[in-house]
Structures are given as C-alpha cells and as structure tokens.
Coordinates of C-alpha atoms and ligand atoms in Angstrom, one line a residue:
M1 CA -76.1 13.0 -23.8
I2 CA -75.0 15.8 -26.2
I3 CA -72.2 17.8 -24.8
L4 CA -70.9 21.2 -26.0
G5 CA -67.3 21.6 -24.9
I6 CA -66.0 25.2 -24.8
N7 CA -62.5 26.6 -24.4
E8 CA -61.9 30.4 -24.4
T9 CA -60.5 33.4 -22.5
S10 CA -56.9 32.7 -23.4
H11 CA -55.2 31.9 -26.8
D12 CA -56.9 29.4 -29.1
A13 CA -60.6 29.4 -28.3
S14 CA -62.5 26.4 -29.7
V15 CA -65.7 24.5 -29.6
S16 CA -66.5 20.7 -29.7
L17 CA -69.7 18.7 -29.7
I18 CA -70.0 15.1 -28.7
K19 CA -73.0 12.8 -28.7
D20 CA -72.9 9.5 -26.8
G21 CA -69.1 9.2 -27.2
Q22 CA -69.0 10.2 -30.9
I23 CA -67.4 13.5 -32.0
L24 CA -69.8 15.4 -34.1
F25 CA -67.8 18.6 -34.5
A26 CA -64.5 20.2 -33.3
G27 CA -63.2 23.5 -34.6
H28 CA -61.1 26.6 -33.9
A29 CA -62.6 30.0 -33.4
E30 CA -59.8 31.8 -35.3
R31 CA -60.8 30.1 -38.6
Y32 CA -64.2 31.7 -38.4
S33 CA -63.2 35.2 -37.0
K34 CA -59.9 35.3 -39.0
Q35 CA -58.3 36.6 -35.7
K36 CA -55.2 34.4 -35.2
N37 CA -55.2 32.7 -31.8
D38 CA -58.6 34.3 -31.0
W39 CA -59.3 34.3 -27.3
Y40 CA -63.1 34.0 -27.7
N41 CA -65.6 31.9 -29.6
N42 CA -68.0 33.6 -32.0
D43 CA -71.5 33.1 -33.4
K44 CA -70.3 31.6 -36.6
I45 CA -68.5 28.7 -35.0
I46 CA -71.3 28.1 -32.5
I47 CA -73.9 28.0 -35.3
D48 CA -71.7 25.6 -37.3
A49 CA -71.3 23.3 -34.3
L50 CA -75.1 23.4 -33.4
S51 CA -76.0 22.5 -37.0
Y52 CA -74.9 18.9 -36.0
A53 CA -77.0 18.7 -32.9
I54 CA -78.5 20.7 -30.0
P55 CA -76.6 20.1 -26.8
T56 CA -78.1 19.0 -23.6
H57 CA -75.0 19.8 -21.5
I58 CA -72.1 22.3 -21.5
A59 CA -68.6 21.5 -20.3
Y60 CA -66.0 24.2 -19.8
Y61 CA -62.2 23.6 -19.8
E62 CA -61.2 25.6 -16.7
K63 CA -62.3 26.6 -13.3
P64 CA -62.9 30.4 -13.8
Q65 CA -62.8 31.4 -10.2
L66 CA -59.6 29.5 -9.6
K67 CA -58.0 31.2 -12.6
R68 CA -59.3 34.6 -11.4
S69 CA -57.6 34.1 -8.0
R70 CA -54.3 33.3 -9.7
L71 CA -54.5 36.3 -11.9
I72 CA -55.2 38.5 -8.9
L73 CA -52.6 36.9 -6.6
K74 CA -49.9 35.9 -9.0
G75 CA -50.5 37.8 -12.2
G76 CA -50.1 36.6 -15.7
A77 CA -52.0 37.2 -19.0
G78 CA -55.5 36.2 -19.8
D79 CA -59.1 36.7 -19.0
W80 CA -61.1 34.3 -16.7
K81 CA -64.8 34.9 -17.4
P82 CA -66.2 32.8 -20.3
K83 CA -69.2 33.9 -22.4
I84 CA -71.4 30.8 -22.3
P85 CA -73.5 31.0 -25.5
I86 CA -76.5 28.9 -24.5
S87 CA -78.5 28.8 -21.3
L88 CA -77.7 25.3 -20.0
P89 CA -76.1 24.1 -16.8
V90 CA -72.3 24.3 -17.1
K91 CA -69.8 21.8 -15.6
Y92 CA -66.4 23.3 -15.1
F93 CA -63.2 21.2 -15.1
K94 CA -59.7 22.1 -14.1
H95 CA -57.4 23.2 -17.0
H96 CA -54.9 20.3 -16.7
Y97 CA -57.7 17.8 -16.1
S98 CA -59.3 18.9 -19.4
H99 CA -55.9 18.3 -21.2
A100 CA -55.6 14.9 -19.5
A101 CA -59.1 13.9 -20.5
A102 CA -58.7 15.1 -24.1
G103 CA -55.7 12.8 -24.4
Y104 CA -56.7 9.8 -22.4
Y105 CA -60.3 9.5 -23.5
T106 CA -59.3 9.8 -27.2
S107 CA -56.5 7.2 -26.8
S108 CA -56.8 3.4 -27.3
F109 CA -55.2 2.9 -23.9
N110 CA -56.9 1.6 -20.8
D111 CA -53.8 1.7 -18.5
A112 CA -51.5 4.6 -19.1
V113 CA -49.6 7.5 -17.6
I114 CA -50.8 10.9 -18.7
V115 CA -48.3 13.8 -18.7
V116 CA -49.6 17.4 -19.2
L117 CA -47.0 20.2 -19.8
D118 CA -48.0 23.7 -20.8
S119 CA -47.4 27.3 -19.8
I120 CA -50.0 27.5 -17.1
G121 CA -53.5 26.3 -16.3
E122 CA -55.2 27.9 -13.3
Y123 CA -52.1 27.2 -11.1
N124 CA -50.8 23.9 -12.4
T125 CA -48.0 23.9 -15.1
S126 CA -46.8 20.3 -15.1
T127 CA -48.9 17.3 -14.0
I128 CA -48.7 13.5 -14.1
W129 CA -51.9 11.4 -14.0
V130 CA -52.8 7.8 -14.3
G131 CA -55.6 6.6 -16.6
E132 CA -57.1 3.2 -15.6
G133 CA -60.3 2.1 -17.2
N134 CA -62.6 5.1 -17.1
K135 CA -60.8 6.8 -14.2
I136 CA -58.1 9.5 -14.4
K137 CA -56.2 10.2 -11.1
L138 CA -53.7 12.9 -10.4
K139 CA -50.3 11.6 -9.2
Y140 CA -48.0 14.6 -9.3
K141 CA -48.3 18.4 -9.8
Q142 CA -46.0 21.3 -10.2
N143 CA -47.3 24.9 -10.0
Y144 CA -46.7 28.3 -11.5
P145 CA -44.3 29.9 -11.9
V146 CA -42.1 26.9 -12.6
S147 CA -43.2 26.0 -16.1
F148 CA -41.8 24.1 -19.2
G149 CA -44.0 26.2 -21.4
L150 CA -43.2 29.6 -19.9
F151 CA -39.5 28.8 -20.2
Y152 CA -39.8 28.1 -23.9
S153 CA -42.2 31.0 -24.5
A154 CA -39.9 33.5 -22.7
F155 CA -37.0 32.7 -25.0
T156 CA -39.3 32.8 -28.0
Q157 CA -40.1 36.3 -27.0
L158 CA -36.4 37.2 -26.3
V159 CA -35.6 36.6 -30.0
G160 CA -38.4 38.8 -31.2
L161 CA -41.1 36.2 -31.9
K162 CA -44.6 36.1 -30.4
P163 CA -44.9 34.1 -27.2
N164 CA -47.9 31.6 -27.1
E165 CA -48.0 31.6 -30.9
E166 CA -44.6 31.4 -32.6
E167 CA -42.8 28.7 -30.5
Y168 CA -42.9 26.4 -33.6
I169 CA -40.8 29.0 -35.5
F170 CA -38.4 29.2 -32.6
M171 CA -38.1 25.4 -32.6
G172 CA -37.4 25.4 -36.4
M173 CA -34.6 28.0 -35.8
A174 CA -32.8 25.5 -33.5
A175 CA -31.5 23.5 -36.4
Y176 CA -29.5 26.6 -37.6
G177 CA -27.8 27.3 -34.3
D178 CA -24.8 26.1 -32.2
A179 CA -26.4 24.7 -29.1
N180 CA -23.1 24.7 -27.1
K181 CA -22.6 28.4 -27.3
Y182 CA -25.3 29.3 -24.9
Y183 CA -26.0 25.9 -23.4
N184 CA -24.6 26.6 -19.9
K185 CA -26.3 30.0 -19.7
V186 CA -29.7 28.7 -20.8
R187 CA -29.4 25.7 -18.5
D188 CA -28.9 28.0 -15.5
Y189 CA -32.4 29.4 -16.1
F190 CA -33.9 25.9 -15.9
P191 CA -31.4 23.8 -13.8
E192 CA -33.9 21.1 -12.7
H193 CA -37.4 20.2 -13.8
N194 CA -38.8 21.8 -10.6
K195 CA -36.4 24.7 -10.4
Q196 CA -36.2 27.8 -12.5
K197 CA -34.3 31.1 -12.2
Y198 CA -37.3 33.3 -12.1
N199 CA -40.9 33.9 -13.2
F200 CA -40.7 33.6 -17.0
H201 CA -44.1 35.3 -17.3
K202 CA -42.3 38.6 -16.8
G203 CA -40.0 37.8 -19.8
I204 CA -36.2 37.6 -19.8
T205 CA -34.8 40.9 -18.8
D206 CA -31.2 40.1 -17.9
W207 CA -29.8 38.8 -21.2
G208 CA -28.4 41.8 -23.0
W209 CA -28.0 42.5 -26.7
V210 CA -29.0 39.7 -29.1
T211 CA -27.5 39.5 -32.6
E212 CA -29.2 37.7 -35.5
Q213 CA -26.9 34.6 -35.2
D214 CA -27.4 34.7 -31.5
K215 CA -31.1 34.1 -32.0
F216 CA -30.4 30.8 -33.8
D217 CA -27.8 29.8 -31.2
I218 CA -30.2 30.6 -28.3
A219 CA -33.0 28.6 -30.0
A220 CA -30.6 25.6 -30.3
A221 CA -29.6 25.9 -26.6
V222 CA -33.2 26.3 -25.4
Q223 CA -34.3 23.2 -27.4
K224 CA -31.4 21.2 -25.9
V225 CA -32.2 22.2 -22.3
Y226 CA -35.9 21.6 -22.9
E227 CA -35.3 18.1 -24.2
L228 CA -33.0 17.3 -21.3
R229 CA -35.6 18.5 -18.7
L230 CA -38.4 16.8 -20.6
M231 CA -36.7 13.5 -20.6
E232 CA -36.0 13.7 -16.9
F233 CA -39.7 14.5 -16.3
M234 CA -40.9 11.7 -18.5
K235 CA -38.6 9.2 -16.8
M236 CA -40.0 10.3 -13.5
A237 CA -43.5 9.9 -14.8
R238 CA -42.8 6.3 -15.8
T239 CA -41.0 5.5 -12.5
I240 CA -43.7 6.9 -10.2
T241 CA -46.6 5.3 -12.1
G242 CA -45.0 2.1 -13.5
K243 CA -46.9 2.6 -16.7
T244 CA -45.4 1.9 -20.1
E245 CA -47.9 3.6 -22.4
L246 CA -47.9 7.4 -22.5
V247 CA -50.5 10.0 -23.2
F248 CA -48.8 13.4 -23.7
M249 CA -50.8 16.6 -23.7
G250 CA -50.5 20.4 -23.3
G251 CA -48.9 22.9 -25.6
C252 CA -45.4 21.4 -25.0
A253 CA -46.6 18.2 -26.9
L254 CA -46.4 20.3 -30.1
N255 CA -42.6 20.1 -29.9
C256 CA -42.1 17.5 -32.7
S257 CA -38.3 17.4 -32.3
A258 CA -38.5 16.4 -28.6
N259 CA -41.6 14.2 -29.0
T260 CA -39.5 11.6 -31.0
M261 CA -37.4 10.9 -27.9
L262 CA -40.5 9.7 -26.0
W263 CA -40.4 6.4 -28.0
D264 CA -37.1 5.7 -26.2
I265 CA -38.8 5.7 -22.8
F266 CA -42.3 4.3 -23.5
D267 CA -43.7 1.3 -25.5
D268 CA -46.5 3.3 -27.0
V269 CA -47.3 7.1 -27.2
W270 CA -50.5 8.9 -28.0
I271 CA -50.6 12.7 -28.5
M272 CA -54.1 13.9 -29.5
P273 CA -53.6 15.9 -32.7
N274 CA -54.7 19.1 -30.9
P275 CA -52.7 18.8 -27.6
G276 CA -52.7 22.5 -26.8
D277 CA -55.6 24.6 -25.3
A278 CA -57.5 24.4 -28.5
G279 CA -57.9 20.7 -27.8
S280 CA -59.4 21.3 -24.4
S281 CA -63.0 22.0 -25.6
L282 CA -63.0 18.3 -26.6
G283 CA -61.2 17.5 -23.3
A284 CA -63.9 19.2 -21.2
A285 CA -66.6 17.4 -23.2
A286 CA -64.9 14.1 -22.8
A287 CA -64.3 14.8 -19.0
L288 CA -68.1 15.3 -18.6
Y289 CA -68.8 12.1 -20.6
G290 CA -66.3 10.4 -18.3
K291 CA -65.5 7.5 -20.7
H292 CA -63.4 6.9 -23.8
I293 CA -64.8 8.6 -26.9
E294 CA -64.3 7.2 -30.3
W295 CA -61.4 8.9 -32.1
K296 CA -61.7 8.2 -35.8
T297 CA -60.4 11.3 -37.6
P298 CA -59.0 14.8 -37.1
Y299 CA -61.2 16.1 -39.9
L300 CA -63.9 17.5 -37.6
G301 CA -64.3 21.2 -38.5
H302 CA -66.2 23.2 -41.1
N303 CA -67.5 21.0 -44.0
L304 CA -66.8 22.2 -47.5
G305 CA -68.2 19.0 -48.9
G306 CA -67.0 17.8 -52.3
E307 CA -65.1 14.8 -53.6
Y308 CA -61.4 14.9 -53.0
P309 CA -60.0 16.1 -56.4
I310 CA -57.4 13.4 -56.9
N311 CA -57.0 13.6 -60.7
E312 CA -56.9 17.4 -60.8
I313 CA -54.3 17.5 -58.0
I314 CA -52.0 15.1 -59.9
T315 CA -52.5 17.0 -63.2
N316 CA -51.6 20.3 -61.5
L317 CA -48.7 18.8 -59.6
I318 CA -47.1 17.4 -62.8
R319 CA -47.7 20.8 -64.6
D320 CA -47.0 23.4 -61.8
K321 CA -45.2 21.3 -59.1
V322 CA -47.4 23.1 -56.5
V323 CA -51.1 22.9 -55.8
A324 CA -53.6 24.2 -53.2
V325 CA -56.5 22.1 -52.1
A326 CA -59.5 22.8 -49.8
S327 CA -62.0 19.9 -49.5
G328 CA -64.2 18.2 -46.9
R329 CA -64.0 19.0 -43.2
A330 CA -61.3 21.2 -41.7
E331 CA -58.6 19.7 -39.6
Y332 CA -59.0 20.0 -35.8
G333 CA -55.4 20.9 -34.7
P334 CA -52.7 23.2 -35.9
R335 CA -51.5 21.0 -38.8
A336 CA -53.1 20.9 -42.3
L337 CA -53.4 17.2 -43.0
G338 CA -54.7 17.3 -46.6
N339 CA -58.0 19.1 -46.4
R340 CA -56.7 22.7 -46.2
S341 CA -53.2 22.1 -47.7
I342 CA -50.7 23.2 -50.2
L343 CA -49.1 20.1 -51.8
A344 CA -45.8 20.3 -53.8
D345 CA -43.2 18.2 -55.5
P346 CA -40.5 17.5 -52.8
R347 CA -37.9 16.5 -55.4
D348 CA -37.4 20.0 -56.6
P349 CA -34.9 21.9 -54.4
D350 CA -36.3 25.3 -55.5
I351 CA -39.9 24.4 -54.4
K352 CA -39.2 25.3 -50.8
D353 CA -38.4 28.9 -51.7
K354 CA -41.4 29.0 -54.1
V355 CA -43.9 27.8 -51.4
N356 CA -42.3 30.1 -48.8
L357 CA -43.0 33.0 -51.2
I358 CA -46.6 32.0 -51.7
K359 CA -47.1 31.8 -48.0
Q360 CA -45.0 34.9 -47.3
R361 CA -42.9 33.1 -44.7
E362 CA -39.3 33.4 -43.7
M363 CA -37.1 31.6 -46.2
F364 CA -35.3 29.4 -43.6
R365 CA -38.6 27.8 -42.6
P366 CA -38.8 24.1 -43.4
F367 CA -41.6 22.1 -44.9
A368 CA -43.0 18.8 -43.9
P369 CA -43.5 15.6 -46.0
V370 CA -46.6 13.3 -46.3
V371 CA -45.6 9.7 -47.1
L372 CA -47.5 6.6 -47.9
E373 CA -47.5 4.7 -44.5
E374 CA -46.2 1.4 -46.1
Y375 CA -43.0 3.2 -47.4
A376 CA -42.4 5.4 -44.4
D377 CA -39.5 3.3 -42.9
K378 CA -37.7 3.3 -46.3
W379 CA -37.6 7.0 -46.5
F380 CA -37.5 8.0 -42.8
D381 CA -35.8 6.5 -39.7
M382 CA -39.0 5.6 -37.9
D383 CA -40.7 2.4 -36.6
F384 CA -43.9 4.1 -35.6
D385 CA -46.7 5.8 -37.5
S386 CA -47.1 9.6 -37.4
P387 CA -50.5 10.4 -39.0
Y388 CA -50.7 13.9 -37.4
M389 CA -47.2 15.3 -38.1
Q390 CA -46.1 15.0 -34.5
Y391 CA -42.6 13.7 -34.8
A392 CA -39.4 14.9 -36.5
V393 CA -37.2 12.0 -37.6
K394 CA -34.1 11.5 -39.7
C395 CA -34.7 11.5 -43.5
L396 CA -32.9 8.4 -45.1
Q397 CA -32.9 9.7 -48.7
P398 CA -32.5 13.5 -48.3
E399 CA -30.9 13.9 -51.8
K400 CA -34.2 12.6 -53.4
I401 CA -36.6 14.9 -51.5
P402 CA -34.5 18.0 -50.6
S403 CA -37.4 20.4 -50.1
V404 CA -38.9 18.5 -47.1
V405 CA -35.6 18.0 -45.2
H406 CA -34.7 20.4 -42.5
K407 CA -31.1 21.8 -42.0
D408 CA -30.4 19.1 -39.4
G409 CA -31.4 16.3 -41.7
T410 CA -34.8 15.6 -40.1
S411 CA -38.4 15.9 -41.4
R412 CA -41.7 16.3 -39.5
V413 CA -43.4 13.4 -41.1
Q414 CA -47.1 12.7 -41.8
T415 CA -47.8 9.1 -42.6
I416 CA -51.0 8.3 -44.5
N417 CA -53.0 5.1 -45.0
K418 CA -56.2 4.5 -46.9
N419 CA -58.5 4.5 -43.8
Q420 CA -57.2 7.9 -42.6
H421 CA -57.8 9.8 -45.8
P422 CA -58.8 7.8 -49.0
G423 CA -58.4 10.9 -51.1
L424 CA -55.0 12.0 -50.0
Y425 CA -53.9 8.3 -50.1
G426 CA -55.1 8.2 -53.7
V427 CA -53.1 11.3 -54.6
L428 CA -49.9 9.8 -53.0
S429 CA -50.5 6.4 -54.6
N430 CA -50.8 8.0 -58.1
W431 CA -47.8 10.3 -57.5
H432 CA -45.7 7.3 -56.4
A433 CA -46.7 5.3 -59.6
L434 CA -45.8 8.3 -61.8
T435 CA -42.5 9.3 -60.1
G436 CA -41.3 6.4 -58.0
V437 CA -41.4 8.7 -54.9
P438 CA -44.2 8.1 -52.3
V439 CA -43.7 11.5 -50.8
L440 CA -45.2 15.0 -51.2
L441 CA -44.6 18.3 -49.5
N442 CA -47.7 19.2 -47.4
T443 CA -48.1 22.6 -45.7
S444 CA -51.0 24.6 -44.4
L445 CA -53.2 26.6 -46.8
N446 CA -52.7 30.1 -45.3
I447 CA -50.5 33.1 -45.4
K448 CA -48.0 33.5 -42.6
G449 CA -49.6 34.7 -39.4
Q450 CA -53.1 34.1 -40.6
P451 CA -55.5 31.2 -39.7
L452 CA -55.9 28.4 -42.2
L453 CA -58.6 28.9 -44.8
N454 CA -61.9 27.6 -43.6
D455 CA -64.9 28.2 -45.8
K456 CA -66.0 29.0 -49.4
L457 CA -65.7 32.7 -48.9
D458 CA -62.1 32.3 -47.8
I459 CA -61.3 30.4 -50.9
E460 CA -62.9 33.0 -53.2
K461 CA -61.0 35.8 -51.4
W462 CA -57.7 33.9 -51.7
Q463 CA -58.1 33.2 -55.4
K464 CA -58.9 36.8 -56.1
Q465 CA -56.1 38.3 -53.9
Y466 CA -53.3 36.0 -54.9
N467 CA -54.4 34.8 -58.3
F468 CA -53.6 31.3 -57.2
P469 CA -56.3 28.6 -57.8
I470 CA -57.5 26.3 -55.1
L471 CA -58.8 22.9 -56.0
S472 CA -62.0 21.9 -54.1
Ligands
FE2_1 FE1 -53.0 24.5 -21.4

C-alpha cells in the first residue's frame, strides 16, 4: 500500500508519501513555489514525491463538504475544494483526526491521550482523543468559534503581525513585556477553556490605540492567559482519559514556551515535529494506513545529496563565526535542524545582531541553540530530550552563550545525538573539542518572511544575491 497524503486549501499545503508504514517523502509546498504559507500544492513537489514511488491510494486531511458547510454557515477564511493531482480513489479524513493520526501513529506510544488544539478544522477547534493499540477514539470536542488558536492569532493580528503565520514572533515578543499590565483585560477575552468573549475570526475590534510597548505587554499577557487555559485543558485531558502519556498536535503545539509545562502533567510527551496543518498530509496518510508508522527522522523533503561538510563548517566557524549549510534532505516541519541552517558561534554577544542582519529580521528576535545531547542538562534546565526545538527551557550558563539566550533567560533547545544526525553531531563534537562549549547557534537558512531554501537553484540565487557562501 503506497499512500499519497495531501493537505491544501488553507495555509501550509504539503505532501507526504508512505509505503507499508515507512515514510518515503514529506515536504512543504512553499519551499517549491517560494510562496510563504502556500495554500496549494504544485507540480514540482508532486513530482519530487512521486520520484520515490507511485501511489496506490490518496488520503486527504479534511472533509471538504463539511468545511464548505462551515464556511457558508459560519464564515471564516479558506478554500474547501482540493485539486487532487492523480486520478486515484481518495479517502477523506476529518481535520482533527488527521492531526491526531499524525501525532499518535508517529509516536512510540500504544496507550496515550491525544490533544489537538488549533485555530479551526471543519468545525472542531479543540479535541481530546485516546490512542490504544491501532485505534484512535474521540473523547471530547469543542467547536468553532471558541478556539485556542484563534484567540492567539487575533492578538497576533492586533499588534500588526500576520495571523496564521507570525504567531512565533508574537510569542518571542512576550519576553519583553509586562504580563500584569493587560492580564485582566486579556483574560476577560478567554475566561474559561470553553468560553470566549466573541468570535476571534473577526479580529479584535474593541481594544483601542496600541503603542509600541503595549504590543510587548499584550504579547506577555496573551502568553500568560494561553498557558493558564492550556494547563487547565491538559489537566482535564488527563483526568477524563486517565492516560499519563501525551501526544500534542495542532498549530498550538508550536508554542515552545508553553510546551515545557506539559512535562509537569504527563510522564512522557510526543509532539510530531510538524504539528500544524503542514503535518496533516502525513496524518491523513497514516490515518488511511491505520497503524503506527516508523518515525526515524525529520529529514524527509527535497534531497540535495552530498556528504555533510563537517570540516568546512568548523573551519568557517573558527574564521567567520557564522556559516550557512545546505545538505541532504530538507526538514519536514518549521524548524531548520541542520540541513538548511545557519550555524554560528553562540559565545559572541554580537553574533545575534550579525545573524539578524543576514536574515533581515527584527533585532529583538532570539536565536536557538543546538547542544550535544549528553551535555544538555549541564547547560539547560531540562531532564528530557528536545531533538526538534519544541521546548523553551532555562539556560544554566547564559554568560557563556549569550547569543542563544532569550530576554527571559530561556532558550529553545535542540538536542542532538549521533543517530539523529551524524554530520551535525560531528560538527558539535569537533566544536566542543576546540572551544569547550558543546553548543552552536542554529537558525533557519532563509530571509525573513521567505520559505527555507530548498534546492540547488535556491542556493545559487542566494549566493549571488547576498554574496554569502553556502556549504553543501
Ligand atoms: Fe489544524
């Protein structure tokens, strides 16, 4: 059984291909079309996926007619009608079920609670499921317009950022704000997990003038209220299911500051590295397969080939303190985890400004560290692994690596071991031997607001345009 999973018609179209429980390909449409958050797939990504195998079945991540009815009856943004690229029978799965399947079937769990929180599926916005063996069963649902994701997105839009795209910037702003200033006001918009002031899809229209500092204070208050409601919801999920292992999916699972708190409630946590809608092409394919699929790696996209240039990276890091690398298969998920990355010396306090200039980002934006797994707990307050940069934790030696510590003293950590990425592990090991520091700055290889670089043509264009070499 070779299944082509498809997700499109809202932000973050993607394609996945699985064969007998093995993932052959999983990639993002935007990396091929160069349209950030592209709504639709394109010929290039379909051809890339089909170069691995010709599918026998197609799985789609939503129920189009159900979504259409919601758009007609309740409104909201988005299209509903997919353009299926190959003439094969299509099996359609509900939006939240695709999220749940993407998480549970890639996990190592056989008995877990699955929580899905996003802006909106067809109607569902918050669901709790139980995964037992091969079965996934719905236990609780909450419908539009009450929505964790729409709450967060509406405030993202209020401060002038793009909803459904720049929530991660809004989250980063929270560290610069005073949460108490607007806490009561923001809490009144979302007083209980199943109660909200109004339909956030329409935006927040009753706030009034917002100054520059207000934006940071609002971000801090929104993050605080979100965390409070999230913890209530997660405790409820544990209580009603009795499960101690959590699978968390949906766009809300990208909130790395809040994710860390999940370890206080559950014994083990799995967040598939692509928990938003872009991960649901894999979810739909897994749902049709109906069993666990083998999760080995997030490096599942376009293949540049090549050996990881360990020695060149080290030479350039010592000389220039910053290096760009594009090698092997692209990451499936929003984070660059070494194959489409800019790596830099985290000890230099000026490197943050330098990399922000290269990427043309706001200067307040923080950068994340990658650390050798065996040293993670000496440098960061964590007793779990974080191979996909999903958790923000306190940095224990901020004075030694100032360029990867956020204003609030936390870092969004990527831990690395030899099995996950022998090349990147080799770079970190050599760097550690030379400097005594097992940490590097790791950020995505792209310019602000543009998709990550994908193929050889992208690399050539970048090198010409920015006169900045990329090792590959
Ligand atoms: Fe979703």
